[in-house]
Coordinates of C-alpha atoms and ligand atoms in Angstrom, one line a residue:
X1 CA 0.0 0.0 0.0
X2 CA 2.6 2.4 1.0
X3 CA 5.5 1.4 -1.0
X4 CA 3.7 3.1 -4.0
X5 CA 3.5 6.1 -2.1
X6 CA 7.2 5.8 -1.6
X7 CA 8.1 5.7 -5.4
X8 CA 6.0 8.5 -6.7
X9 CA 7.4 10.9 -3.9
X10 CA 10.7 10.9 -2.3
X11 CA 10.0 14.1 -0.6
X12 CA 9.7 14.1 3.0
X13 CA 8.5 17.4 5.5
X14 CA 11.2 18.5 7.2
X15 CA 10.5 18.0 11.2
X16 CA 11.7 21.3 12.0
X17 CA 10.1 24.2 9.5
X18 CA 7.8 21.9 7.5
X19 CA 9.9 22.0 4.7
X20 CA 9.7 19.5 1.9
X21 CA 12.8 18.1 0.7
X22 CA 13.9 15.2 -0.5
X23 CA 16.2 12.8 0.8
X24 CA 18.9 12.7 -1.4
X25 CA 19.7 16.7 -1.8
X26 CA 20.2 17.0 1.9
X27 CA 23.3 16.5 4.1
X28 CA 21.5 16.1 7.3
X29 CA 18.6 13.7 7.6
X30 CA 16.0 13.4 8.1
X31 CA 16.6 17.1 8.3
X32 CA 16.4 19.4 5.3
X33 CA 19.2 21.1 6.0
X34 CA 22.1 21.4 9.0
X35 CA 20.7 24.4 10.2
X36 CA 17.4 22.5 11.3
X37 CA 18.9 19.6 13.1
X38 CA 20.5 21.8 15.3
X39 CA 17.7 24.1 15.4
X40 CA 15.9 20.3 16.9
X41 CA 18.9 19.6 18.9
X42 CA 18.4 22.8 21.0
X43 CA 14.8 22.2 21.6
X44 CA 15.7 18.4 23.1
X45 CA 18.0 19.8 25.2
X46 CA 16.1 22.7 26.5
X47 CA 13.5 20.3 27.6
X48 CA 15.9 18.4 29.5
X49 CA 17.3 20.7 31.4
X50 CA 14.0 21.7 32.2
X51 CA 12.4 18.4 33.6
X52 CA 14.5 17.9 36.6
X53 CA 13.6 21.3 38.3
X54 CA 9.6 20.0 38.4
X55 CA 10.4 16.5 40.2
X56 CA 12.7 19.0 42.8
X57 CA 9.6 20.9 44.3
X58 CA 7.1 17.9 45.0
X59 CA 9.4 16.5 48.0
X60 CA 9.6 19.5 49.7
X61 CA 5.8 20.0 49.9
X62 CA 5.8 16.5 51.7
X63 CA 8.1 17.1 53.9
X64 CA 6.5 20.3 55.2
X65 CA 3.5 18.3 56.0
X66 CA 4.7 15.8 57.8
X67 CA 6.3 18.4 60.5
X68 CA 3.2 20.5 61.0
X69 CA 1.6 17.7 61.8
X70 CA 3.5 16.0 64.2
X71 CA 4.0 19.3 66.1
X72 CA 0.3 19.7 68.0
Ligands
ZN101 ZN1 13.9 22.2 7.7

């Protein structure tokens, strides 16, 4: 079914900007170009950096709890 789809159009969107290219003309797949897969290389480790702030507030919450209550 698919491999039809395959031979009639090599181009594939670029998962940066959209872009259709195909895979032959570029020098960076499945990117378009090398600008884009560092443009996606930033983003991955943006969200990295981000995630293990979140997981640092929930045990403090807890522990505040636990105090108050065993105070009265
Ligand atoms: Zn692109």
């Amino acid at each position: 079914m698919s491999s039809r789809d395959q031979r009639s159009d090599d181009k594939i969107p670029c998962p940066t900007c959209g872009n259709r290219f195909r895979m032959d003309e570029t020098q960076a797949p499945p990117f378009c170009s090398q600008r884009c897969q560092l443009i996606d290389l930033g983003r991955w480790l943006d969200e990295d950096i981000g995630l293990p702030h979140c997981e640092d507030e929930s045990p403090k919450t807890i522990d505040r709890n636990l105090v108050d209550g065993d105070g009265s």
